[in-house]
PDB file of C-alpha atoms in Angstrom:
ATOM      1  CA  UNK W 231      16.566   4.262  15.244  1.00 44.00           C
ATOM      2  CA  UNK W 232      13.857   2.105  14.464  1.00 44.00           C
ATOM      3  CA  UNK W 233      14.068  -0.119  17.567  1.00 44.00           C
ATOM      4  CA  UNK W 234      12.871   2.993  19.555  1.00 52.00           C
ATOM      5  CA  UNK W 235       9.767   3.828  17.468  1.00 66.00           C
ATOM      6  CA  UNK W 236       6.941   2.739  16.349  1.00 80.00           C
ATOM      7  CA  UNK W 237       6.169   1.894  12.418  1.00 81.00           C
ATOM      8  CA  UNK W 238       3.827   4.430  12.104  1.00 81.00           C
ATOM      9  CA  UNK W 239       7.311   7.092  13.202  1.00 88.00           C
ATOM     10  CA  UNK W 240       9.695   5.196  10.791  1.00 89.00           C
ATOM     11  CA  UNK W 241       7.158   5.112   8.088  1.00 90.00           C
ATOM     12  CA  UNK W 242       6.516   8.987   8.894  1.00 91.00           C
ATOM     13  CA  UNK W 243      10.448   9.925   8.861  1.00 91.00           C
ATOM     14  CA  UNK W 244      10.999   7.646   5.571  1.00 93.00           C
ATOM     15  CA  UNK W 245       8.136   9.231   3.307  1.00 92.00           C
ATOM     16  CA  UNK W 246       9.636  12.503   4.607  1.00 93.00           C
ATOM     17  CA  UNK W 247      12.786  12.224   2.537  1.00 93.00           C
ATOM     18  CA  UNK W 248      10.538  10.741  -0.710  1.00 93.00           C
ATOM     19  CA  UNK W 249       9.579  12.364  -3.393  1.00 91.00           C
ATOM     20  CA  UNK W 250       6.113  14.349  -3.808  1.00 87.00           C
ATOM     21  CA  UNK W 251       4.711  11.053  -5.382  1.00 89.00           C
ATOM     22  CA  UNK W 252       7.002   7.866  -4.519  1.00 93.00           C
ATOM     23  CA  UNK W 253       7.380   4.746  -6.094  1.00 94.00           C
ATOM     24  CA  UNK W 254       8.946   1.469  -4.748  1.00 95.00           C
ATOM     25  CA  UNK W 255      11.911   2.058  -6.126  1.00 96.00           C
ATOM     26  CA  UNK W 256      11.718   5.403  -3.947  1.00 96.00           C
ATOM     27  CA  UNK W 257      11.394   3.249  -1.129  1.00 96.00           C
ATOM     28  CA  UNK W 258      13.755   1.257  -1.769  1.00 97.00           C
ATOM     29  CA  UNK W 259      16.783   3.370  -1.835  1.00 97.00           C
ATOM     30  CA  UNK W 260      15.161   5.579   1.022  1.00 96.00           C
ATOM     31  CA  UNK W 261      15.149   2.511   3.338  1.00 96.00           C
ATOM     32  CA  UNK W 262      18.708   2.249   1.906  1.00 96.00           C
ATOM     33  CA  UNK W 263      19.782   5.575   3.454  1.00 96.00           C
ATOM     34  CA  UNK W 264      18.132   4.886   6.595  1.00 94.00           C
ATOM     35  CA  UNK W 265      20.205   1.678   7.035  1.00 93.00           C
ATOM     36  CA  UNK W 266      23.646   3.189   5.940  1.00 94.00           C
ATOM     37  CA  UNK W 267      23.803   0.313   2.761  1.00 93.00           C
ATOM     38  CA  UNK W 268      22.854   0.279  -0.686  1.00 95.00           C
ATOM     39  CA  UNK W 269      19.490  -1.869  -1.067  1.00 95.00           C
ATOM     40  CA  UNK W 270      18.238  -3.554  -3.888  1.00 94.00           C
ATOM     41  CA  UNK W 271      15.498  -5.960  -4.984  1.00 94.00           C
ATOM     42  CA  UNK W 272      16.392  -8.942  -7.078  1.00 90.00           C
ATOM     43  CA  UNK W 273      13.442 -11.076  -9.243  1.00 88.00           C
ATOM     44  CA  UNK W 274      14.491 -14.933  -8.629  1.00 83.00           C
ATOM     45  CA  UNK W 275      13.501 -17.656 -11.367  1.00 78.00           C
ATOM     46  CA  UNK W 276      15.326 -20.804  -9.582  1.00 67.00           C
ATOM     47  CA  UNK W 277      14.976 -23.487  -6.957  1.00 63.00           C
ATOM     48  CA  UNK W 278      11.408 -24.073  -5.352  1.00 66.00           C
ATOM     49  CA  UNK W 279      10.269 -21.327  -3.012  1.00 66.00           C
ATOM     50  CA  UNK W 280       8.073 -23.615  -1.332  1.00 66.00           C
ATOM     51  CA  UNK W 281       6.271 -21.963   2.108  1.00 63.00           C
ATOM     52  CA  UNK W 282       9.110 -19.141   1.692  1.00 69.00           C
ATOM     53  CA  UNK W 283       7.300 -15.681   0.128  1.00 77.00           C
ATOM     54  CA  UNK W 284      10.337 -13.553   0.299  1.00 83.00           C
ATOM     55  CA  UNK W 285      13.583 -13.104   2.102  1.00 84.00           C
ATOM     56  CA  UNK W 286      16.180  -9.987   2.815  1.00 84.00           C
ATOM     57  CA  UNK W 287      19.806 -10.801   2.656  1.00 83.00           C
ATOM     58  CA  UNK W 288      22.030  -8.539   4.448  1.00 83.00           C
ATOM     59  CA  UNK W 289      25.768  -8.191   3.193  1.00 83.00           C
ATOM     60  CA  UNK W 290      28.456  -6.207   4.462  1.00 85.00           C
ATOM     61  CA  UNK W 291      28.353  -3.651   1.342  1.00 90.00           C
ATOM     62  CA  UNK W 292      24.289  -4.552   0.729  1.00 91.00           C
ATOM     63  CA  UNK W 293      20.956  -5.771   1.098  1.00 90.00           C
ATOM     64  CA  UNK W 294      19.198  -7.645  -0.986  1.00 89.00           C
ATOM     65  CA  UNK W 295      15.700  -8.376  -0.832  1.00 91.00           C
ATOM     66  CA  UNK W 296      14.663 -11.188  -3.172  1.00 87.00           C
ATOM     67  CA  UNK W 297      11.180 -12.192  -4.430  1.00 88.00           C
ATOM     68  CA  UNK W 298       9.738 -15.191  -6.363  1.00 84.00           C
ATOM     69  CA  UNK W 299      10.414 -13.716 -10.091  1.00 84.00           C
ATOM     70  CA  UNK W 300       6.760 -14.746 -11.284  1.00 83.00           C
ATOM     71  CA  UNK W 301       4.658 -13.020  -8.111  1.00 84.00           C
ATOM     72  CA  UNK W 302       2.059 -11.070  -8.975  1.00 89.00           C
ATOM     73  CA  UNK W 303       2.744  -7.105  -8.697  1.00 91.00           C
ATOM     74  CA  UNK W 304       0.909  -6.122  -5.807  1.00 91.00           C
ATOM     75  CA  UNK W 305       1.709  -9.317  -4.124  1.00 90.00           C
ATOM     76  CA  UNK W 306       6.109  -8.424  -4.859  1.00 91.00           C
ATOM     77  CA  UNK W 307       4.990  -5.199  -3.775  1.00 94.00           C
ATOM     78  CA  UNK W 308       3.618  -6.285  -0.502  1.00 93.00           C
ATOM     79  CA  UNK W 309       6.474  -8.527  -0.023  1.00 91.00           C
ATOM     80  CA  UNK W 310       8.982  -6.695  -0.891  1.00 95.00           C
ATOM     81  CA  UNK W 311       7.895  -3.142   1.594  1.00 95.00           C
ATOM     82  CA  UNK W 312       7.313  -6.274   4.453  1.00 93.00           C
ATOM     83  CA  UNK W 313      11.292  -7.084   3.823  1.00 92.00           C
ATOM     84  CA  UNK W 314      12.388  -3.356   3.517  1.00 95.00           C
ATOM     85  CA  UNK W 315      10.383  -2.905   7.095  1.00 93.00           C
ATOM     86  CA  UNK W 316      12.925  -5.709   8.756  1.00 90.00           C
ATOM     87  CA  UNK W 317      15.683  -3.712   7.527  1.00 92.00           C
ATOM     88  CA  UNK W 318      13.959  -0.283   9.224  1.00 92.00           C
ATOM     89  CA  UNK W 319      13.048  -2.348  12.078  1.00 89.00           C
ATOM     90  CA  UNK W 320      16.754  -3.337  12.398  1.00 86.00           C
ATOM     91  CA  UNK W 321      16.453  -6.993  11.976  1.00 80.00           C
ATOM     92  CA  UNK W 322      19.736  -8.865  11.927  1.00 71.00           C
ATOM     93  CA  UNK W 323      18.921 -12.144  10.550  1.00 66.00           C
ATOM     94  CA  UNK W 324      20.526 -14.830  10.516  1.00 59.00           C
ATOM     95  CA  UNK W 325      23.351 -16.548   8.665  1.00 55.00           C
ATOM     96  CA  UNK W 326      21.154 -19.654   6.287  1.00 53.00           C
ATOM     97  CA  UNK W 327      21.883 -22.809   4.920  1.00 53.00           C
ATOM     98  CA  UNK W 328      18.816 -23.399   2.915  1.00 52.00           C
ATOM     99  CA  UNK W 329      18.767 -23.640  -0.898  1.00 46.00           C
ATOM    100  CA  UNK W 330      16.690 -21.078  -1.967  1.00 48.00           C
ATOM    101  CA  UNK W 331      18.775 -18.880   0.777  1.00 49.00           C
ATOM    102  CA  UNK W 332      21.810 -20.206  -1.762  1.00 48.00           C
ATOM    103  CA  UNK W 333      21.296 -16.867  -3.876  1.00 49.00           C
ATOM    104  CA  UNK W 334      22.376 -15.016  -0.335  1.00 47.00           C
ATOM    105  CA  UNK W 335      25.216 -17.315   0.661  1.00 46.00           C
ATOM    106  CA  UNK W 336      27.464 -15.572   3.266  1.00 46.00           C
ATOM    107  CA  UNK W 337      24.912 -13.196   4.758  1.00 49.00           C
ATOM    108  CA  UNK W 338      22.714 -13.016   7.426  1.00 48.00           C
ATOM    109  CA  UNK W 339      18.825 -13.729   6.407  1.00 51.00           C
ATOM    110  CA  UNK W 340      15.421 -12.534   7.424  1.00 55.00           C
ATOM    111  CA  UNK W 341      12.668 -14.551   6.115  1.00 51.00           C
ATOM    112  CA  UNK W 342       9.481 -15.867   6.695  1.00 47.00           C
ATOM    113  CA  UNK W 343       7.121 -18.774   5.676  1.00 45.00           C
ATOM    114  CA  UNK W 344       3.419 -19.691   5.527  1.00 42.00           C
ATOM    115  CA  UNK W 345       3.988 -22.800   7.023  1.00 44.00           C
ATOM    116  CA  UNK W 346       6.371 -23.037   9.651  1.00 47.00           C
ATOM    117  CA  UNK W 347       8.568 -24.659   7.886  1.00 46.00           C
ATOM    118  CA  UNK W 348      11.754 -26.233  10.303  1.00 43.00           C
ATOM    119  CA  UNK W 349      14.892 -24.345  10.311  1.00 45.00           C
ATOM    120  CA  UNK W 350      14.034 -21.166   9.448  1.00 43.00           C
ATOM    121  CA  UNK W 351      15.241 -18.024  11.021  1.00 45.00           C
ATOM    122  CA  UNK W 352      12.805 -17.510  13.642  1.00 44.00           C
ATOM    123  CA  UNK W 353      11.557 -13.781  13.859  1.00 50.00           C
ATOM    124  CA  UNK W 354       9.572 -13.076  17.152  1.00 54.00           C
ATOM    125  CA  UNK W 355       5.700 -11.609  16.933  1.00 72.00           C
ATOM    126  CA  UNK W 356       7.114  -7.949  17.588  1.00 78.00           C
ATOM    127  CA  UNK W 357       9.289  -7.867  14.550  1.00 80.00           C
ATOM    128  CA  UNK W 358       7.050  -9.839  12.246  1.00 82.00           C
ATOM    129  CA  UNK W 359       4.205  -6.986  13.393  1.00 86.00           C
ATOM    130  CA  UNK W 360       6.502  -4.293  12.520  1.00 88.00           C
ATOM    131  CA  UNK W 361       7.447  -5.455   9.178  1.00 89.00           C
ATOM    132  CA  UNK W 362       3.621  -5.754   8.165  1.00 90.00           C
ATOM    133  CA  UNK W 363       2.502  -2.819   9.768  1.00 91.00           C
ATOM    134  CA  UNK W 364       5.472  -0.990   7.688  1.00 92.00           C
ATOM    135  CA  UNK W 365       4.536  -2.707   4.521  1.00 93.00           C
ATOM    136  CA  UNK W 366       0.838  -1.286   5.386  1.00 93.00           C
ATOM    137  CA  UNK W 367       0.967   1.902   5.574  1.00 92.00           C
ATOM    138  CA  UNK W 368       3.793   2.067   2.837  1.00 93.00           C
ATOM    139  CA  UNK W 369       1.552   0.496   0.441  1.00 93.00           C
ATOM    140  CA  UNK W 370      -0.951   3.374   1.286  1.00 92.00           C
ATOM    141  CA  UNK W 371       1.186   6.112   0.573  1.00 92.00           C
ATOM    142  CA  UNK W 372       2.109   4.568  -2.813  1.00 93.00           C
ATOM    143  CA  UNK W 373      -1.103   3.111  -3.799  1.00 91.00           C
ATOM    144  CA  UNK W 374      -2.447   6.770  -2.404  1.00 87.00           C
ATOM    145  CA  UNK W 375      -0.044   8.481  -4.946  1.00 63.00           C
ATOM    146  CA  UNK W 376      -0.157  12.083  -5.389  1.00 49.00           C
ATOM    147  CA  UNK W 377      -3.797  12.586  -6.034  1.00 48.00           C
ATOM    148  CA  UNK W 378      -4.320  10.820  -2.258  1.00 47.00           C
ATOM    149  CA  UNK W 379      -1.999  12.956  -0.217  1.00 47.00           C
ATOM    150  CA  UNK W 380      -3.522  16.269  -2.223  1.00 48.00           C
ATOM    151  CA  UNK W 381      -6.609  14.869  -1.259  1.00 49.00           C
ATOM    152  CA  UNK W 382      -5.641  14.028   2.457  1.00 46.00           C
ATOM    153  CA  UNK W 383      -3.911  18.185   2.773  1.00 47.00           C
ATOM    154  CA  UNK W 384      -6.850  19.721   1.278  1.00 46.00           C
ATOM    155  CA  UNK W 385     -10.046  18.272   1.783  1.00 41.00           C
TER     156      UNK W 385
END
C-alpha cells in the first residue's frame, strides 16, 4: 500500500482509523493493522547503543520497535513514529548480526545511525525520507491533540 503513496496519504489513511484524540500507543497498534502483525515498542536498558537511535525488528508473528530505555520522551517519540513509518513504508530490513540488534535475533532489521557506522542495514534516501516525513506529520497530529484538529475544522 504504502509503496504507492506518498506519507502525507499513509499518514492521512492511518489517523483515519484513530481515535478522536490519539496517542502513540494509538499509533502503534494502527500501524499494526496496516501491516497485518501485532506491533509493539520495547524500552532497552543493555549493551551500548552507540551511533544507533532506534531500530524495528520484524518477526514472523511481530514487530518490534526498540528504543534506548533512558531517551528523553519526545525524542522516543520521534524515534519511535520514524520506525513505525518503515513499517508503513514497507521496509523489509535486513537479517543483523550486531549486538545491540542481539535483542532482535532471527529477524530482519531496519535501523539507522548518526554516524555511518559500517555494517549497518543500508536504507536508501527515499525510504529514510519517508520514515521522517511520517514521523512529522504524526507527531503533529498527536502533539496537535484534540484541541488542534477542533481548531484546524472550525476556525
Amino acid at each position: 500500500m504504502a509503496e504507492q503513496l506518498g506519507a502525507g496519504d499513509v499518514v492521512a489513511t492511518l489517523v483515519d482509523s484513530l481515535p478522536r484524540a490519539p496517542r502513540l500507543t494509538d499509533v502503534v497498534d494502527g500501524v499494526g493493522r496496516m501491516v497485518g502483525k501485532p506491533t509493539r515498542v520495547v524500552d532497552v536498558d543493555g549493551p551500548s547503543w552507540g551511533p544507533l537511535t532506534a531500530l524495528v525488528s520484524q518477526f514472523e508473528h511481530e514487530n518490534l520497535v526498540l528504543v534506548p530505555a533512558g531517551a528523553p520522551a519526545l525524542y522516543r517519540m520521534h524515534c519511535v513514529l520514524h520506525e513505525l513509518g518503515h513499517l508503513a513504508n514497507g521496509d523489509t530490513g535486513a537479517p543483523t548480526t550486531s549486538s545491540i540488534a542481539a535483542f532482535a535475533s532471527g529477524g530482519h532489521v531496519c535501523r539507522r545511525a548518526l554516524d555511518g557506522e559500517t555494517g549497518l542495514v543500508s536504507i536508501s534516501d527515499d525510504d529514510e525520507h519517508f520514515a521522517e516525513r511520517f514521523a512529522y506529520e504524526l507527531a503533529t497530529v498527536l502533539l496537535g491533540g484534540a484541541s488542534g484538529a477542533d481548531e484546524r475544522a472550525y476556525g
